[in-house]
Coordinates of C-alpha atoms in Angstrom, one line a residue:
M1 CA 69.9 68.7 54.8
L2 CA 68.9 65.2 56.1
R3 CA 65.6 66.5 57.0
T4 CA 65.1 67.8 53.6
L5 CA 65.9 64.4 52.2
V6 CA 63.3 62.6 54.4
K7 CA 60.7 65.4 53.6
T8 CA 61.2 65.6 49.9
G9 CA 63.0 62.4 49.0
E10 CA 66.2 64.0 47.4
L11 CA 69.2 66.2 48.4
A12 CA 71.2 68.6 46.5
P13 CA 74.7 68.7 47.8
V14 CA 76.2 72.1 48.2
S15 CA 77.5 72.8 44.7
G16 CA 76.9 69.2 43.9
T17 CA 80.1 68.2 45.6
A18 CA 80.3 64.6 46.8
F19 CA 83.1 62.3 47.6
A20 CA 83.8 59.0 46.0
L21 CA 86.3 56.0 45.3
T22 CA 87.9 57.8 42.3
P23 CA 90.9 56.6 40.2
A24 CA 93.0 59.4 41.7
L25 CA 92.1 58.2 45.2
R26 CA 93.0 54.6 44.3
E27 CA 96.3 55.8 43.0
S28 CA 97.1 57.8 46.1
Y29 CA 97.1 54.7 48.2
A30 CA 99.9 52.0 47.9
T31 CA 97.6 49.2 49.2
G32 CA 94.0 48.7 50.1
D33 CA 90.9 46.9 48.6
A34 CA 87.8 48.8 47.4
E35 CA 86.0 48.6 50.9
E36 CA 89.1 50.2 52.5
L37 CA 89.2 52.9 49.9
E38 CA 85.5 53.6 49.9
Y39 CA 86.0 54.1 53.7
A40 CA 88.8 56.7 52.8
A41 CA 86.4 58.7 50.7
L42 CA 83.7 58.5 53.5
L43 CA 86.5 60.0 55.9
E44 CA 87.1 62.9 53.4
A45 CA 83.1 63.3 53.3
A46 CA 82.9 63.6 57.1
R47 CA 85.8 66.1 57.1
A48 CA 83.9 68.1 54.7
S49 CA 80.7 67.8 56.7
L50 CA 82.7 69.8 59.4
R51 CA 82.8 72.7 57.0
L52 CA 79.0 72.7 56.6
L53 CA 78.6 72.5 60.3
A54 CA 81.0 75.4 60.9
V55 CA 78.7 77.7 58.9
E56 CA 75.3 76.3 60.4
L57 CA 77.2 76.6 63.9
D58 CA 78.2 80.4 63.1
A59 CA 74.4 81.0 62.2
D60 CA 73.0 79.1 65.4
P61 CA 75.5 77.9 68.1
E62 CA 72.6 75.4 69.2
T63 CA 72.9 73.5 66.1
L64 CA 73.5 69.9 66.8
A65 CA 77.2 69.1 66.2
R66 CA 77.5 66.0 64.5
R67 CA 78.9 65.0 61.2
A68 CA 76.8 63.2 58.7
V69 CA 77.7 61.4 55.5
L70 CA 75.4 59.6 53.0
A71 CA 76.8 56.6 51.1
A72 CA 74.8 56.6 47.7
D73 CA 75.0 54.8 44.5
V74 CA 75.5 57.6 41.8
D75 CA 76.7 57.2 38.2
D76 CA 76.5 60.5 36.6
V77 CA 79.5 62.3 38.3
T78 CA 82.5 64.4 37.0
L79 CA 85.7 63.8 38.7
R80 CA 87.2 66.8 40.5
P81 CA 91.0 66.0 41.0
D82 CA 91.7 69.7 41.2
L83 CA 89.8 69.9 44.3
D84 CA 91.0 66.5 46.0
N85 CA 91.6 63.0 45.2
A86 CA 88.1 61.8 46.2
V87 CA 86.1 64.8 45.1
V88 CA 83.2 64.4 42.5
R89 CA 80.6 66.7 41.2
L90 CA 77.2 65.4 41.0
A91 CA 75.0 66.0 37.8
G92 CA 71.9 66.5 40.0
P93 CA 70.4 65.8 43.4
V94 CA 70.6 62.3 45.3
T95 CA 67.3 60.6 45.9
I96 CA 66.5 58.5 48.8
R97 CA 66.4 55.4 46.6
Q98 CA 70.0 55.9 45.7
V99 CA 71.1 56.2 49.3
A100 CA 72.9 52.9 50.4
S101 CA 73.5 54.0 54.2
V102 CA 73.7 56.8 56.4
H103 CA 76.5 57.6 58.7
V104 CA 76.3 59.9 61.8
D105 CA 78.1 60.8 64.9
G106 CA 76.9 59.8 68.2
A107 CA 76.2 62.1 71.0
D108 CA 79.6 61.4 72.6
A109 CA 81.3 62.9 69.6
E110 CA 79.6 66.4 69.8
P111 CA 82.1 68.3 71.9
A112 CA 85.0 67.2 69.7
V113 CA 82.9 67.7 66.5
R114 CA 82.0 71.4 67.7
E115 CA 85.7 72.1 68.4
A116 CA 86.8 70.6 64.9
A117 CA 84.3 72.5 62.9
Q118 CA 85.8 75.8 64.4
V119 CA 89.4 74.8 63.2
V120 CA 88.9 72.7 60.1
D121 CA 90.0 75.4 57.6
A122 CA 93.1 76.1 59.7
A123 CA 93.9 72.3 59.7
D124 CA 93.5 72.1 56.0
L125 CA 96.1 74.8 55.8
G126 CA 98.5 73.0 57.9
D127 CA 98.2 74.3 61.4
P128 CA 99.4 71.4 63.8
D129 CA 97.3 72.6 66.7
A130 CA 94.2 72.6 64.4
E131 CA 95.0 69.2 63.1
F132 CA 95.3 67.9 66.5
T133 CA 92.0 69.3 67.5
L134 CA 90.5 67.9 64.1
G135 CA 92.0 64.5 65.0
G136 CA 89.8 64.5 68.2
A137 CA 86.8 64.4 66.0
E138 CA 88.0 61.9 63.6
D139 CA 88.8 59.6 66.3
H140 CA 85.0 59.0 66.8
D141 CA 83.7 56.3 64.3
L142 CA 80.5 57.3 62.4
A143 CA 77.5 55.2 63.4
W144 CA 75.9 53.3 60.4
Y145 CA 72.2 53.5 59.5
A146 CA 70.1 51.9 56.9
P147 CA 68.2 54.6 54.9
Q148 CA 65.0 53.6 56.2
E149 CA 66.0 54.4 59.7
L150 CA 66.8 58.0 58.8
P151 CA 63.4 59.3 59.8
F152 CA 63.5 57.8 63.1
L153 CA 67.2 58.8 63.8
L154 CA 66.1 62.3 63.0
D155 CA 63.3 62.2 65.4
L156 CA 65.6 61.1 68.2
L157 CA 68.1 63.9 67.7

């Protein structure tokens, strides 16, 4: 999906699903400023990227196992609290001009991310062993990149 963004200048998330600092997310935290709550939304997006990776890894086990999240400034969204507190539906694709930053796992996270992708659905259903495995991936911080660095990052992967 990131290569498509670089090649075409836009990205259409699966089913238009994205994550944001929503009123429901804000209400679900007793404390926290906007930056902390945006980070919470980023972590939700990182977990969702594991679901995308799981599909790709099933199709091609050699797929690079790294979570990736785009932070973008998008106004036309529909809140989806029925799915989760941070979930929104985008009206259309995200353009490279809207992207504020790119967040990607480092190489050191790959083994944990690969394992987490296999159990993310079980973790969502409350399996404690799967949640522990998922925590192994979530212990790795995503690296921050400026949007103009994305083509170079993809060349290095």
